[in-house]
Backbone as JSON Lines, residues from 0, in Angstrom:
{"i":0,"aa":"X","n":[0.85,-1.17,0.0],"ca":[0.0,0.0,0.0],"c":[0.89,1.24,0.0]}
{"i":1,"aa":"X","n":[0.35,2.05,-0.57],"ca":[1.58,3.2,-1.04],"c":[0.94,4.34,-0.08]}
{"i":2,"aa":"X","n":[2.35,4.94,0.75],"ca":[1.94,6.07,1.5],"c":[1.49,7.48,0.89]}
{"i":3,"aa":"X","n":[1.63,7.57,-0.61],"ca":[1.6,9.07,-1.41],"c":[-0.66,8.84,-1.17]}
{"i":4,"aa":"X","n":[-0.75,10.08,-0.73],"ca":[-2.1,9.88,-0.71],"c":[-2.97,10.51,-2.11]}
{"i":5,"aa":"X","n":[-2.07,10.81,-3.25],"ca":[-2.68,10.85,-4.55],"c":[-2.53,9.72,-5.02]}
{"i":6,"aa":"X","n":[-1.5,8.61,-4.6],"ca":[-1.89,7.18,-5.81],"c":[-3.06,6.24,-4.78]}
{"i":7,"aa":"X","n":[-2.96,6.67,-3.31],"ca":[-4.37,6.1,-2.9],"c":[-5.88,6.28,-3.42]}
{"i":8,"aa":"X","n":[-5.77,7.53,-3.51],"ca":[-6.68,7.87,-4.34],"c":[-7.1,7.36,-5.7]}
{"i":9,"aa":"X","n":[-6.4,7.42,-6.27],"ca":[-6.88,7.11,-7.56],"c":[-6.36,5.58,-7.76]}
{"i":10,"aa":"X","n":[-6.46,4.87,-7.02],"ca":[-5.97,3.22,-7.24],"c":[-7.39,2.36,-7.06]}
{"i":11,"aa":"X","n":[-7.4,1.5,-8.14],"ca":[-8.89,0.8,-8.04],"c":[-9.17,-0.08,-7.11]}
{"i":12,"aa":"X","n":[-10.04,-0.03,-7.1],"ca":[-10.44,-0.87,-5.65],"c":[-10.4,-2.2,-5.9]}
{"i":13,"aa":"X","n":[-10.58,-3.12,-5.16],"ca":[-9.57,-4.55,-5.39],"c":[-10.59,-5.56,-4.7]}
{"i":14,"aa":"X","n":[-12.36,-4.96,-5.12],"ca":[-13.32,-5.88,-4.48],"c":[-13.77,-6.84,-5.57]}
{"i":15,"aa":"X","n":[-13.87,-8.08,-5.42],"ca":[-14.07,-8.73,-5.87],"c":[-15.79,-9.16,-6.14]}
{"i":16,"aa":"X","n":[-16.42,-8.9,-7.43],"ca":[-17.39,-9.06,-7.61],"c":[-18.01,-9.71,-9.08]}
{"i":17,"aa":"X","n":[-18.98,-10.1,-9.55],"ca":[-19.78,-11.18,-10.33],"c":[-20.43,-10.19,-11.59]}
{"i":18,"aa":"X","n":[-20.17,-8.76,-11.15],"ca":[-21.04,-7.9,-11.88],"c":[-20.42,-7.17,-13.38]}
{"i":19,"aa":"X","n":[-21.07,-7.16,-14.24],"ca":[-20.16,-6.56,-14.61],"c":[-20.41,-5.21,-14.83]}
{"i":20,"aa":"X","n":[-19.47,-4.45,-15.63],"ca":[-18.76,-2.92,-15.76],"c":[-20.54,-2.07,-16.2]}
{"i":21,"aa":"X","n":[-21.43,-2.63,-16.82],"ca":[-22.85,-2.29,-17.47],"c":[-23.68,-2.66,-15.69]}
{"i":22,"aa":"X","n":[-23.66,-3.78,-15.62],"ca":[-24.32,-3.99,-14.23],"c":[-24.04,-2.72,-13.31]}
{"i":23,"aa":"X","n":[-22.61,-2.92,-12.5],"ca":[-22.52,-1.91,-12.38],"c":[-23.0,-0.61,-12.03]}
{"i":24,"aa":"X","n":[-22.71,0.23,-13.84],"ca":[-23.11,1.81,-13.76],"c":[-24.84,1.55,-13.61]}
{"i":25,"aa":"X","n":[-25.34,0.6,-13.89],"ca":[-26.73,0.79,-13.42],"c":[-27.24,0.95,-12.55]}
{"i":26,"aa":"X","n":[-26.5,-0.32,-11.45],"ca":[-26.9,-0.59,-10.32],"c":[-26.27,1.03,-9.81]}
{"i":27,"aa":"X","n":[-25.38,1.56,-9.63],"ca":[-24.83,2.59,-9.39],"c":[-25.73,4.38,-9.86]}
{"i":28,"aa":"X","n":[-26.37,3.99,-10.73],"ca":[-27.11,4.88,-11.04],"c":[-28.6,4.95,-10.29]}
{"i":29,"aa":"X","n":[-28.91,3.81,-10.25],"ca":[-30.27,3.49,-9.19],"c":[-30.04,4.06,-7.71]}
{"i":30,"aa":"X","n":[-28.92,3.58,-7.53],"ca":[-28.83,4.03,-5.93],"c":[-28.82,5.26,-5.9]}
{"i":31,"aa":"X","n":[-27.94,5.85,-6.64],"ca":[-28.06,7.46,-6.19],"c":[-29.11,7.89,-6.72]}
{"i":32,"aa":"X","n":[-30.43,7.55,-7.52],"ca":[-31.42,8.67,-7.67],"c":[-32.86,7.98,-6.32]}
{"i":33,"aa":"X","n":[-31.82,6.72,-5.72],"ca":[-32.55,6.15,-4.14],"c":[-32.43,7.48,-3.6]}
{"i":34,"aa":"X","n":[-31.06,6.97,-3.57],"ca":[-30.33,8.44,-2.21],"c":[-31.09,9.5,-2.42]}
{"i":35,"aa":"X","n":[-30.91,10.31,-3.61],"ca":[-31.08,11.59,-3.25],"c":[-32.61,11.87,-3.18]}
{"i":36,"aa":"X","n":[-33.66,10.89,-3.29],"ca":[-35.14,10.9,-2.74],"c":[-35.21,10.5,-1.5]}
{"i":37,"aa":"X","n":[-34.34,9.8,-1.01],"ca":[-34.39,9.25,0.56],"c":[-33.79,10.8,1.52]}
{"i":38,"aa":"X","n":[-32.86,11.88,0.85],"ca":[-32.1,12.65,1.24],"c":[-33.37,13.93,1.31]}
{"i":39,"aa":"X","n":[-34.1,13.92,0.04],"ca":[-35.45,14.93,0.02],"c":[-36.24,14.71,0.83]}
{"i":40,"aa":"X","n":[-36.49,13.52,1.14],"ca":[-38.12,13.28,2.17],"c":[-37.47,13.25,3.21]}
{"i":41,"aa":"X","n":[-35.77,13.03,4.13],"ca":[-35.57,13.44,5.06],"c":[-35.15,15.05,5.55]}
{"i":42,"aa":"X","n":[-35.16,15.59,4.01],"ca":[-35.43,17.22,4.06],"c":[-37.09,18.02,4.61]}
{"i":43,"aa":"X","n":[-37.81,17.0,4.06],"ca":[-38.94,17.92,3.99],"c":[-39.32,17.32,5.38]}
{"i":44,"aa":"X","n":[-39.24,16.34,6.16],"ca":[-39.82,15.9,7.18],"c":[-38.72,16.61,8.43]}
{"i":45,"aa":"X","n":[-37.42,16.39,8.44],"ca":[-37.28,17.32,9.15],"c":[-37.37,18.71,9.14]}
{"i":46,"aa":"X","n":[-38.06,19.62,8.0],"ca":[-38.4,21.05,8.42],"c":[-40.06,21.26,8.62]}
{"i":47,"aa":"X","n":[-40.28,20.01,8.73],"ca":[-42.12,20.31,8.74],"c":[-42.15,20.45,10.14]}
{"i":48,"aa":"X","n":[-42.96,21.53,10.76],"ca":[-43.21,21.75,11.99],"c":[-44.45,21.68,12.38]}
{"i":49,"aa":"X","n":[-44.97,21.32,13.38],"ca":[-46.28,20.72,13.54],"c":[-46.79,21.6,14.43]}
């Protein structure tokens, strides 16, 4: 493991998985338009005041 914290950065990750590179950006694309509706309705519910 290299101490320079720019080749940490940019060094691929070394998880071993079944998916491929199309799987993936999909599955990867789903989650974040999860997130950022899971991130809105915990916006609007914590400013709703009762």
């Amino acid at each position: 493991m290299s101490k320079d914290p720019k080749a940490r950065k940019t060094a691929a990750l070394a998880t071993p998985t079944d998916l491929g590179a199309n799987a993936t950006r999909d599955l990867t694309g789903g989650l974040n338009i999860l997130l950022a509706d899971v991130v809105a309705l915990y916006w609007k519910t914590k400013n709703f005041h009762w």
